[in-house]
Tab-separated table of C-alpha atoms in Angstrom:
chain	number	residue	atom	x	y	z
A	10	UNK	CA	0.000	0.000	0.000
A	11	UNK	CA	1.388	3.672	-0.884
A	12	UNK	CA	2.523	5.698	2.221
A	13	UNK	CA	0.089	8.638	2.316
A	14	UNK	CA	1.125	9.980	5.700
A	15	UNK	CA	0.451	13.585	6.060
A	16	UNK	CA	3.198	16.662	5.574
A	17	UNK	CA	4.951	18.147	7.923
A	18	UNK	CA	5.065	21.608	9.050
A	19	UNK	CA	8.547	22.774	9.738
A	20	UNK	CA	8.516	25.004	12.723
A	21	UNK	CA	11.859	26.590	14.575
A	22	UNK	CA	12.264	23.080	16.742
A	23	UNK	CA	11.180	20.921	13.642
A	24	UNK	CA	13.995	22.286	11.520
A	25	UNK	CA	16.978	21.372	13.829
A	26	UNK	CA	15.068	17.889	13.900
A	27	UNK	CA	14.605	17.731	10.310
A	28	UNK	CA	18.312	18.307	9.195
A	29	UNK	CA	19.630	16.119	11.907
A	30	UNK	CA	17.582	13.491	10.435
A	31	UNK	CA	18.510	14.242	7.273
A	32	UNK	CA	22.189	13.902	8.323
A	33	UNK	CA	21.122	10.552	9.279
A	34	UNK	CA	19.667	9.690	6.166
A	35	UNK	CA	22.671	10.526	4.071
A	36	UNK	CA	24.772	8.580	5.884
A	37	UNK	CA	22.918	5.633	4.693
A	38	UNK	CA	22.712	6.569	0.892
A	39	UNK	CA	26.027	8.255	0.925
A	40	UNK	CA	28.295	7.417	-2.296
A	41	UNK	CA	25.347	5.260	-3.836
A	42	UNK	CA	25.520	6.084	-7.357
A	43	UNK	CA	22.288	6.455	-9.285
A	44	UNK	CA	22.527	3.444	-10.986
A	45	UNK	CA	22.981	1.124	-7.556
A	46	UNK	CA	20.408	3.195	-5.624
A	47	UNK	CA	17.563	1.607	-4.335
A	48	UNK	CA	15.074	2.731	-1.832
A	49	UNK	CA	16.249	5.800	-1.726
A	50	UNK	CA	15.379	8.296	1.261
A	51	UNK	CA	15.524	11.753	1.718
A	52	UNK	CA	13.584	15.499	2.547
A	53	UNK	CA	11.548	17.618	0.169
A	54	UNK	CA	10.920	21.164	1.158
A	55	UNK	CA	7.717	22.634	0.017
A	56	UNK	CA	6.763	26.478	0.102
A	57	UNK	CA	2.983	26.934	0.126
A	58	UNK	CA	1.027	26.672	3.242
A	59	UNK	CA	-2.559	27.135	1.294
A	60	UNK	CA	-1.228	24.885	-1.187
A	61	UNK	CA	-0.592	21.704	1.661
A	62	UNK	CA	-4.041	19.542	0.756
A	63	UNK	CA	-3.164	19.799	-3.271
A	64	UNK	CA	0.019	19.104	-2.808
A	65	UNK	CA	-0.797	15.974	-0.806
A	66	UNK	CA	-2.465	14.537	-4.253
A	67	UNK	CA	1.014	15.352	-5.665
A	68	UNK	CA	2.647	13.354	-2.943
A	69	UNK	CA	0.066	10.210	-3.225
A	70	UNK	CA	0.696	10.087	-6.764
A	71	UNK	CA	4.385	9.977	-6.450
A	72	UNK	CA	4.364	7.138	-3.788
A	73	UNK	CA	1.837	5.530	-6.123
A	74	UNK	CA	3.718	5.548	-9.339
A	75	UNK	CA	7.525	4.454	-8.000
A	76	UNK	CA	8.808	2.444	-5.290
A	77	UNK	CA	12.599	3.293	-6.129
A	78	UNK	CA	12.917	6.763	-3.483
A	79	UNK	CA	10.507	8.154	-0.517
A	80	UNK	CA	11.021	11.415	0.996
A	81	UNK	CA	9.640	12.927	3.802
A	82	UNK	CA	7.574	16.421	2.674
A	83	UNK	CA	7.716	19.122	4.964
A	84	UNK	CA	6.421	22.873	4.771
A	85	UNK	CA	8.697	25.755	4.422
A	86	UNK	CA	6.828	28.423	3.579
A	87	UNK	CA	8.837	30.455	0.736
A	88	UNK	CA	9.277	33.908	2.799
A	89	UNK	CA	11.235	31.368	4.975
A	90	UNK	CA	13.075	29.034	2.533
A	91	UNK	CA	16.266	31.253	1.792
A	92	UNK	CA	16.848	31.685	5.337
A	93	UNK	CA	16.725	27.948	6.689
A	94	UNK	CA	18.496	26.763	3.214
A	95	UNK	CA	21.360	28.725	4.038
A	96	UNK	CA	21.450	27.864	7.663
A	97	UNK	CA	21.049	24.193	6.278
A	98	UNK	CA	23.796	24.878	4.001
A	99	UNK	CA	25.791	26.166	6.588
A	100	UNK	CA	25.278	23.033	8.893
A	101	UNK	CA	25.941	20.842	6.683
A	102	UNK	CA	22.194	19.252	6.741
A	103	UNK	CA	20.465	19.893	3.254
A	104	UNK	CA	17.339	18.936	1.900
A	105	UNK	CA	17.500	16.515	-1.036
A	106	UNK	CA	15.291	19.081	-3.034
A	107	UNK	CA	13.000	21.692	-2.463
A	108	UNK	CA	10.150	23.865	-4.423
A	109	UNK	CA	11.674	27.436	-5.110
A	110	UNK	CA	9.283	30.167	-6.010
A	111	UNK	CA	10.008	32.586	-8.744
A	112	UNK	CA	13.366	33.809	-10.271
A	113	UNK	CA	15.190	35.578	-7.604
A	114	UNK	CA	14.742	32.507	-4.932
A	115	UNK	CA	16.092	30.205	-7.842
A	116	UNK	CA	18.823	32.448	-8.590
A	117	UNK	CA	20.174	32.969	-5.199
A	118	UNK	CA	20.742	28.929	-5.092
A	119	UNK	CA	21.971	28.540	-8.442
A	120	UNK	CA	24.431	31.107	-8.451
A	121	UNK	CA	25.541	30.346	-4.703
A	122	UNK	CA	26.489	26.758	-6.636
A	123	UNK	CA	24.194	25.003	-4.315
A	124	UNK	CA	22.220	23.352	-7.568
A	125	UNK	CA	23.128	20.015	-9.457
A	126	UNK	CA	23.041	20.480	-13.019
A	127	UNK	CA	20.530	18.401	-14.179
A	128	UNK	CA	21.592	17.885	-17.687
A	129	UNK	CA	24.572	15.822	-16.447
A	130	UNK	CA	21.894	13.884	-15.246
A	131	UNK	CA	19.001	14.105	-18.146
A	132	UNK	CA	21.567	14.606	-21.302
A	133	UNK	CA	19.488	16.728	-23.733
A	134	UNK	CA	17.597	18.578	-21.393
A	135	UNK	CA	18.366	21.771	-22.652
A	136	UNK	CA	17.347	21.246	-26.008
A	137	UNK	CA	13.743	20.312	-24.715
A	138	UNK	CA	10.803	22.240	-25.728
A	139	UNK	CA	10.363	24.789	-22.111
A	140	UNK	CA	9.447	28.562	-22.454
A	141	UNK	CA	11.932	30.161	-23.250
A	142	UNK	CA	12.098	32.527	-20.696
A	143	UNK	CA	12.281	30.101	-17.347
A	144	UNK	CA	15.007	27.783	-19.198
A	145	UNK	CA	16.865	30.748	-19.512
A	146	UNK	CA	16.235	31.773	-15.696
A	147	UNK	CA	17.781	28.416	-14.323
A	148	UNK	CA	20.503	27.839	-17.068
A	149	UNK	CA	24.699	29.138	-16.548
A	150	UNK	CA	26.484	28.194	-19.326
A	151	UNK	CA	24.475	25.869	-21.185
A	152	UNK	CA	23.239	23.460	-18.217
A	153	UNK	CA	19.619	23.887	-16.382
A	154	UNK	CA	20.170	24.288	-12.533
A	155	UNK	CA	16.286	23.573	-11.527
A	156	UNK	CA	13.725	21.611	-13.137
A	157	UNK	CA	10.526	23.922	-13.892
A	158	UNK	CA	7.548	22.214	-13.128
A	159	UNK	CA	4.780	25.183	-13.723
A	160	UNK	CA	4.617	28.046	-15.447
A	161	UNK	CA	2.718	31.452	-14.805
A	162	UNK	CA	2.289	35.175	-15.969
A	163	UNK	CA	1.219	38.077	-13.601
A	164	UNK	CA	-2.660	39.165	-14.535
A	165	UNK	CA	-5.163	40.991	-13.484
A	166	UNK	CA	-8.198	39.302	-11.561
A	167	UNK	CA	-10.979	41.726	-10.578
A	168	UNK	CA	-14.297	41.533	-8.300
A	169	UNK	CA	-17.346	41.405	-11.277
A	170	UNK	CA	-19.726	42.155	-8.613
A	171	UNK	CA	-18.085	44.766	-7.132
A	172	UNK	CA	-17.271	46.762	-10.272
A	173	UNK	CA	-21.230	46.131	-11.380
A	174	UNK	CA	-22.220	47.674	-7.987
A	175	UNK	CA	-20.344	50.481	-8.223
A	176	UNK	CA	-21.400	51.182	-11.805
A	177	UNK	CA	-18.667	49.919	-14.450
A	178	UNK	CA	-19.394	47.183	-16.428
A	179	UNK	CA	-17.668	43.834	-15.545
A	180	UNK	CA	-17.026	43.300	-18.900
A	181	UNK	CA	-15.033	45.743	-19.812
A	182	UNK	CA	-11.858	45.979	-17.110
A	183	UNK	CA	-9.762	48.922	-17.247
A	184	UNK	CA	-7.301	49.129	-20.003
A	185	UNK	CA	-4.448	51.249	-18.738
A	186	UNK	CA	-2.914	51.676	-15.408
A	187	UNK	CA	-4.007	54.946	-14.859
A	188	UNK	CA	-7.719	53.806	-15.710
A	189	UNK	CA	-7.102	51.331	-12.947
A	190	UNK	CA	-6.042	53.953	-10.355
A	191	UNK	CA	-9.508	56.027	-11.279
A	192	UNK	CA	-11.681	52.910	-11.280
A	193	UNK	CA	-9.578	52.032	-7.813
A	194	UNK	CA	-10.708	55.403	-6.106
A	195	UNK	CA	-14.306	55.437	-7.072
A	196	UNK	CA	-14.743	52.178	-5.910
A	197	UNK	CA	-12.749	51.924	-2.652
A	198	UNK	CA	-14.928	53.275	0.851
A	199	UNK	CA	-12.367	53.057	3.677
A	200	UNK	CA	-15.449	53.740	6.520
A	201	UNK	CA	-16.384	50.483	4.990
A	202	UNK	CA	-13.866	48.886	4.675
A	203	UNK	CA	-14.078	48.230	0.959
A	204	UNK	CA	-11.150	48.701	-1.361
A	205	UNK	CA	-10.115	49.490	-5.062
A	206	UNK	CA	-7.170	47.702	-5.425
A	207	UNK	CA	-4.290	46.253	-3.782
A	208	UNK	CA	-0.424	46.481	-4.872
A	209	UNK	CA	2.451	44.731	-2.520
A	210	UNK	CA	3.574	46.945	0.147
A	211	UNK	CA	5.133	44.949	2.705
A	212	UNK	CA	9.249	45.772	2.817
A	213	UNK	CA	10.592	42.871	1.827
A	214	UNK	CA	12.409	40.979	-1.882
A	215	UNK	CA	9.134	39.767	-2.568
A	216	UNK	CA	7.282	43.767	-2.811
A	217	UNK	CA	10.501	44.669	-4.740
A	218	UNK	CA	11.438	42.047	-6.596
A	219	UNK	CA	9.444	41.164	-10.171
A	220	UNK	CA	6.068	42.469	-8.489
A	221	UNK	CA	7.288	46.185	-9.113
A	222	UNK	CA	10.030	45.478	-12.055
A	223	UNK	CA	6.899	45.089	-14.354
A	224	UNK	CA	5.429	48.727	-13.128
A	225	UNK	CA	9.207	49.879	-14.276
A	226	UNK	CA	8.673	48.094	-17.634
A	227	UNK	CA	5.326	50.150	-17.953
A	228	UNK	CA	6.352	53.344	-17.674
A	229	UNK	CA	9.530	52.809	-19.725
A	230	UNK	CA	11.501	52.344	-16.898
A	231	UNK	CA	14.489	49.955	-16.637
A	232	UNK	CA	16.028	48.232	-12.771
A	233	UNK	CA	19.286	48.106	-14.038
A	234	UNK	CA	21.348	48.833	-17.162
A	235	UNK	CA	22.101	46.316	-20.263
A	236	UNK	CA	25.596	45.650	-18.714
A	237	UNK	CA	24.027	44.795	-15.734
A	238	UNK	CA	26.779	47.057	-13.998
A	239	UNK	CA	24.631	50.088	-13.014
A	240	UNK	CA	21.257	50.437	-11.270
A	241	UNK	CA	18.820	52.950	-12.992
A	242	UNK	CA	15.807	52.566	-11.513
A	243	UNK	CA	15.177	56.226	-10.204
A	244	UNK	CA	15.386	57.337	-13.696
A	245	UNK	CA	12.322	60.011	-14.019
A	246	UNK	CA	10.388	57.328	-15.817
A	247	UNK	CA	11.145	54.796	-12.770
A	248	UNK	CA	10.280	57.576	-10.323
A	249	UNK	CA	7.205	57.778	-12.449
A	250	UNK	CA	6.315	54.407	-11.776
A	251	UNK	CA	6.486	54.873	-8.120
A	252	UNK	CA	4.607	58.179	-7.973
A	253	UNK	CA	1.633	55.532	-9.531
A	254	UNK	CA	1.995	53.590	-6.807
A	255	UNK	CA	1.555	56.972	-4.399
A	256	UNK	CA	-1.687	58.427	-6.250
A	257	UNK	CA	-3.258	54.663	-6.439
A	258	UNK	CA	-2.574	54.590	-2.209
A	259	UNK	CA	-2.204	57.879	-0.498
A	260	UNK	CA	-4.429	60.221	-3.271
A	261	UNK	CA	-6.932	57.471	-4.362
A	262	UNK	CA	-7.334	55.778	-1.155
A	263	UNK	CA	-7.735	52.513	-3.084
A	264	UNK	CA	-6.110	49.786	-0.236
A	265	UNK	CA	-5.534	50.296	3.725
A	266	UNK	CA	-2.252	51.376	4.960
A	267	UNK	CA	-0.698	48.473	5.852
A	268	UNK	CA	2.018	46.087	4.460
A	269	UNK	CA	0.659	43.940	2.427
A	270	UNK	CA	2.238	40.488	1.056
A	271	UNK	CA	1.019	38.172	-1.625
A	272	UNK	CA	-1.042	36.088	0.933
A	273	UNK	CA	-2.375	38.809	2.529
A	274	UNK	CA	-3.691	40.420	-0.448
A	275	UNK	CA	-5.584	36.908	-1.897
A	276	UNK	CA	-6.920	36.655	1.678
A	277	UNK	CA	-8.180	40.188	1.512
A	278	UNK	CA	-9.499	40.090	-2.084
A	279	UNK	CA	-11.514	36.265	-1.008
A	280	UNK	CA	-13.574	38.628	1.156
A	281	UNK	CA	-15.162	39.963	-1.186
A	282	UNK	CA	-14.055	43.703	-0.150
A	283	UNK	CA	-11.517	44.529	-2.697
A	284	UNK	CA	-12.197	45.513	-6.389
A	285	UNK	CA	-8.980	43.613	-7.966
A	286	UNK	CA	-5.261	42.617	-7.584
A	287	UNK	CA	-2.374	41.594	-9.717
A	288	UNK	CA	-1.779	37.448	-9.440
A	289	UNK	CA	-0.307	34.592	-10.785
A	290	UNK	CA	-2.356	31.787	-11.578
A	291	UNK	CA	-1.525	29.745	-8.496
A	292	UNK	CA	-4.294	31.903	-6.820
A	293	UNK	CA	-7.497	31.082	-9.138
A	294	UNK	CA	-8.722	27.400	-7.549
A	295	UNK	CA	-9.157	29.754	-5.071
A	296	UNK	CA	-10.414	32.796	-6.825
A	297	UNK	CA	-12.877	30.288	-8.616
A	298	UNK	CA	-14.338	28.758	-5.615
A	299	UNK	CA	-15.519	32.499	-4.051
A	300	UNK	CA	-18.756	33.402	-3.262
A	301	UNK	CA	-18.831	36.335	-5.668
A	302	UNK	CA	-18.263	36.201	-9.510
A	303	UNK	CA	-14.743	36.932	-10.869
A	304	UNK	CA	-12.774	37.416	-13.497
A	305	UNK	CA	-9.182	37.619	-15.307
A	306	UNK	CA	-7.886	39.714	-17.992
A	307	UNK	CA	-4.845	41.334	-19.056
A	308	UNK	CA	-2.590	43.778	-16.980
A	309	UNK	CA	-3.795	46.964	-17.675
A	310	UNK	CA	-1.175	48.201	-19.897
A	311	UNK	CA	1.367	51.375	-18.713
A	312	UNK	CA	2.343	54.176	-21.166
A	313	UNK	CA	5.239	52.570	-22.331
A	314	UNK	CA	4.666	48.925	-22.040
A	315	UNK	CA	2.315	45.784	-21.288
A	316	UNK	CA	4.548	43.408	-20.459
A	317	UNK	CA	4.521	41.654	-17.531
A	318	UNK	CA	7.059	39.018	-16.213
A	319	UNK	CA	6.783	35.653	-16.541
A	320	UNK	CA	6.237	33.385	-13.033
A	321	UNK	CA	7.664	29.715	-12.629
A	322	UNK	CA	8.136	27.126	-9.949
A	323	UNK	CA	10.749	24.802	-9.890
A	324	UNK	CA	12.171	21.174	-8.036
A	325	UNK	CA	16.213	22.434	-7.532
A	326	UNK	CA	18.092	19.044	-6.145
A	327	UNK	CA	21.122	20.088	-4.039
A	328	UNK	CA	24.348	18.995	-4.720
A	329	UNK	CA	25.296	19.036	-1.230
A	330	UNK	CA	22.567	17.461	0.270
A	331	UNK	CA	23.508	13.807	1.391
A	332	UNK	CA	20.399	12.670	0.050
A	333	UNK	CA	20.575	14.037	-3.413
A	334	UNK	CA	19.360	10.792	-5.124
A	335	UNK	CA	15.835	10.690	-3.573
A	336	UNK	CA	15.028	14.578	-4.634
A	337	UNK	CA	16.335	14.012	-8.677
A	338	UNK	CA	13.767	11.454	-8.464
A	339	UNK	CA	10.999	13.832	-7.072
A	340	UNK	CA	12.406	16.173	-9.668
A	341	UNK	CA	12.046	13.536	-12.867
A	342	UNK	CA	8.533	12.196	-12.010
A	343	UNK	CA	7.057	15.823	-12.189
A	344	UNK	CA	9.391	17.753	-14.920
A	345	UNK	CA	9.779	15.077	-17.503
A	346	UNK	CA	6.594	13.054	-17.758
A	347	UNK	CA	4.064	15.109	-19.287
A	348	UNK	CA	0.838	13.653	-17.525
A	349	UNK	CA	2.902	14.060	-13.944
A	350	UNK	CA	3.727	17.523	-14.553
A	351	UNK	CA	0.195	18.278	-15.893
A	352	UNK	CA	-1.543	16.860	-12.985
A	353	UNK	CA	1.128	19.171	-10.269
A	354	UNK	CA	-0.280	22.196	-13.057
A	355	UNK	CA	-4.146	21.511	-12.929
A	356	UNK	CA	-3.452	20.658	-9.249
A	357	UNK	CA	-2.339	23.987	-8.110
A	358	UNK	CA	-4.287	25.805	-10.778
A	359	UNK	CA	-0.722	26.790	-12.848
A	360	UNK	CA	0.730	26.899	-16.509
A	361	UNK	CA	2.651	24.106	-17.822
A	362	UNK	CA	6.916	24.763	-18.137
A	363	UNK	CA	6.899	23.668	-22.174
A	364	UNK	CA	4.733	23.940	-24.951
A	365	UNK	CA	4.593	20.269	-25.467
A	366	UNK	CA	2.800	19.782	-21.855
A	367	UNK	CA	-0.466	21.924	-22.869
A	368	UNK	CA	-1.091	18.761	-24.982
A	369	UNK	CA	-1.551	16.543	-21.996
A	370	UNK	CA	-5.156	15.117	-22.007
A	371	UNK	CA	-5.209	16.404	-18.202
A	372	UNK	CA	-3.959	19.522	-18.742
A	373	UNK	CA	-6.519	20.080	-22.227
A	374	UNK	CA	-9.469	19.194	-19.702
A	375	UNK	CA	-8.331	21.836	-16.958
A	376	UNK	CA	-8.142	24.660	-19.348
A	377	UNK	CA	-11.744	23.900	-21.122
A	378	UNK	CA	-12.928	23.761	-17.504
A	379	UNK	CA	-11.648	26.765	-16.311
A	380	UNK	CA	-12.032	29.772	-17.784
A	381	UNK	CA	-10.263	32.143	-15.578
A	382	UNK	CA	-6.446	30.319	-17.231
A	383	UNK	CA	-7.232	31.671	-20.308
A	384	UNK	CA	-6.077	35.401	-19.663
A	385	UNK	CA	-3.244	33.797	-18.216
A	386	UNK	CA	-2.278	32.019	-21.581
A	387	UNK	CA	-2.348	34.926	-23.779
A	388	UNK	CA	-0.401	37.045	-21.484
A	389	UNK	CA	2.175	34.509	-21.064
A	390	UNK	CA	3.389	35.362	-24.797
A	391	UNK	CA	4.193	38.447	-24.414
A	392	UNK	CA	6.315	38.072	-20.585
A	393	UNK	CA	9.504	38.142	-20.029
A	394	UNK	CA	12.232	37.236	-17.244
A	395	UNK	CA	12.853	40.383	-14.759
A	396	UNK	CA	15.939	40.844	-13.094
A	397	UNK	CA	17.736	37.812	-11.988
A	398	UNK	CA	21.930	38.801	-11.682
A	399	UNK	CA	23.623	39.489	-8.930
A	400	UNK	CA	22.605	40.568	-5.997
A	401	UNK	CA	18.857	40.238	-7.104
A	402	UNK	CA	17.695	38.959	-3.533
A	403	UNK	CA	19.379	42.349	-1.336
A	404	UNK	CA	18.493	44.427	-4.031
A	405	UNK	CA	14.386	43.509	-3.964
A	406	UNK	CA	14.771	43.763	-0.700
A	407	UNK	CA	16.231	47.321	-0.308
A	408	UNK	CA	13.286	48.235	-3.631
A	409	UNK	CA	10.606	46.397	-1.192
A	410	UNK	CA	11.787	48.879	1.222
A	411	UNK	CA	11.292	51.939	-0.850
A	412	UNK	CA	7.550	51.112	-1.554
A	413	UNK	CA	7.123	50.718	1.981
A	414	UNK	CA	7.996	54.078	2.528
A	415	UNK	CA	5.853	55.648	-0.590
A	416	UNK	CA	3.210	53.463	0.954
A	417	UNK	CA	2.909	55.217	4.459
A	418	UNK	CA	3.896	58.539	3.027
A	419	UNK	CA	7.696	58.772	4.866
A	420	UNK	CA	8.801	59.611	1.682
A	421	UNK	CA	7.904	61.233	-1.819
A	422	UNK	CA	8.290	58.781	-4.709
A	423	UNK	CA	11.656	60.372	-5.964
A	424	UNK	CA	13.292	60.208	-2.438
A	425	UNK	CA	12.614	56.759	-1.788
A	426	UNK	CA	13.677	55.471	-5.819
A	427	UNK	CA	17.108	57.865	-5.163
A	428	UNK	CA	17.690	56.420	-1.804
A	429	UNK	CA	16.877	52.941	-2.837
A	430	UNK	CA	19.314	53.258	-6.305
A	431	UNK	CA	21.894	54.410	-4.281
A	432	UNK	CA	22.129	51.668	-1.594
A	433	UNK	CA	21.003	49.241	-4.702
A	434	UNK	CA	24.097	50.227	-6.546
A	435	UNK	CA	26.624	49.414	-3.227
A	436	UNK	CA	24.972	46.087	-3.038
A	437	UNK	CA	25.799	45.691	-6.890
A	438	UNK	CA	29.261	46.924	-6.515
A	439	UNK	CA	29.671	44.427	-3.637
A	440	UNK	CA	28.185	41.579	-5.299
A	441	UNK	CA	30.319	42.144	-8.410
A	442	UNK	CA	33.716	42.552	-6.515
A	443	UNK	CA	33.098	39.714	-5.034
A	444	UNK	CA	32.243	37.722	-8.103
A	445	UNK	CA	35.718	39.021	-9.633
């Protein structure tokens, strides 16, 4: 019978248990090749807490399908995995693999050289058919770092019953950004706690990281320069981008005053209370199952632009975890099977990593079913791959800071985008002197 215990939740006390065990593991798959391995054991880190009861399907099916490796799956939420991998790391104790969130997160790993490169172990993998965009996010010098599993654009997703009750017609969503920002105003109420729209506030890499380099993008506005040596985000059309940000929250009154993160602002939008939000697609089982009717469609587009970045997930298998074995075969059952990475897609309500995989019969059935994916498809064409060099972690995190500060009105848009270049381009400098 297929073990279908229950995931763990990795809490301060857990972890110290977790990589001691882990130690333990290794030490009895140490030096196994691939080819000798058998029952394999190891750790899988996961990174979505509202995600645990889907992702226990994902586990059942694994144990189901293979008897060759079992891991145990514990919860590490992502605004917690970079700081207990690198303590991990640090200890010697790694997990055999874990889910990393988005292209800074994948990034920091691969370019700290904590990644196996998979196409030592999958020869050709490179050359296989994945969007172009995330292969070139987890690839350094021809070899793929992380195994994409899901796919995702940022869209717009707005409250139809709240924009018919305040009198715009739920078919026709704004079209700009600054249409947004005048829908936003007329439709927020703070004595009722009702609200336009909701942008990421909170100060952290998260706020700053590809959830503002796309409000750059639209108003012509570039993070950093082609030779990746200089940071220009205050440039007047950057400091344009944040003075949006300023009028949509401070003038328009469209969200509280608060930091907000991406769970927070799903949460809020679920109660019905908030006109719309920006999301990926790993939101809409939930969006769909709401008690009012809602909808997705394009990002409203900026002066200068319309694109938005492209979102991924990935499986990255350490190559210093003792344990390495079991997590490349997590990896494999989800990345290169088609109907396994289709079923972790319509599971979590996400895009496939390659073309090819929107041909699975699972995945063909999800999108007729759902009609909320279908923004999500067209948009993916025309995203792209923010920021992902060096430094890419501190310097989201000093950007997230600078929002903060627009946000609760400590300082004007142009203060906070100088301040925020400034320290951005010591952290560059740093990184690069460093790097050699």
């Amino acid at each position: 019978m297929a073990n279908t215990s229950r995931i763990k939740r990795l809490t301060r006390r857990d972890f110290m248990k977790v990589t001691a065990g882990t130690a333990a593991l290794g030490a009895m798959t140490g030096g196994a090749s691939l080819a000798q391995a058998q029952n394999l054991k190891g750790t899988f880190w996961f990174n979505q807490a509202f995600q645990m009861d889907n992702f226990q399907k994902i586990v059942n099916r694994f144990r189901t399908a293979q008897s060759k490796a079992d891991l145990d799956f514990v919860l590490v939420p992502q605004n917690q995995i970079a700081t207990k991998l690198a303590t991990a790391i640090a200890g010697g104790d790694v997990p055999s693999a874990a889910r990393m969130g988005g292209p800074e997160l994948n990034s920091q790993f691969i370019d700290r050289d904590q990644a196996v490169a998979l196409d030592d172990l999958a020869p050709g993998m490179s050359d296989l058919d994945w969007i172009p965009a995330i292969k070139e996010a987890v690839s350094r010098d021809g070899k793929m770092y992380a195994m994409p599993v899901n796919s995702g654009a940022l869209c717009f997703i707005y409250n139809r019953d709240l924009y018919a009750a305040n009198g715009f017609d739920p078919d026709k969503p704004p079209a700009t950004l600054h249409e947004l920002a005048e829908i936003s105003g007329k439709i927020a109420n703070p004595s009722t706690q009702t609200w336009g729209h909701y942008v990421l506030t909170a100060p952290t890499a998260q706020s700053g990281g590809q959830w503002f380099e796309h409000i750059l993008w639209a108003f012509g506005a570039k993070l950093i320069s082609d030779d990746k040596k200089t940071i220009i985000m205050n440039s007047p059309e950057g400091v344009e981008g944040m003075e949006w940000y300023r009028h949509l929250i401070r003038d328009q009154k469209s969200m509280p005053i608060k930091a907000v993160n991406e769970n927070q602002q799903i949460t809020d939008f679920l109660t019905g209370k908030v006109g719309s939000i920006f999301g990926f697609p790993s939101v809409l089982a939930r969006v769909a199952a709401a008690k009012f009717s809602a909808q997705t469609a394009p990002r409203p587009a900026g002066p200068k632009s319309a694109t938005i970045p492209v979102g991924f997930g990935t499986v990255m298998v350490f190559k210093n975890s003792k344990t390495w074995e079991a997590g490349w075969e997590f990896a494999k059952h989800i990345g290169l099977d088609a109907d396994n990475d289709a079923h972790w897609t319509v599971t979590f309500g996400q895009l496939p990593p390659r073309y090819s995989y929107r041909q699975s019969p699972i995945w063909t059935k999800y999108q007729a079913s759902q009609p909320l994916v279908q923004a999500y498809l067209t948009a993916q064409e025309d995203a792209k791959l923010p920021y992902t060099g060096p430094g890419v972690r501190e310097i989201a995190a000093r950007t997230g800071k600078a929002i903060e500060a627009v946000a609760f009105g400590n300082q004007t848009p142009k203060e906070a985008m100088d301040n925020a270049a400034k320290d951005n381009q010591v952290i560059l400098n740093r990184v690069l002197r460093r790097r050699g």
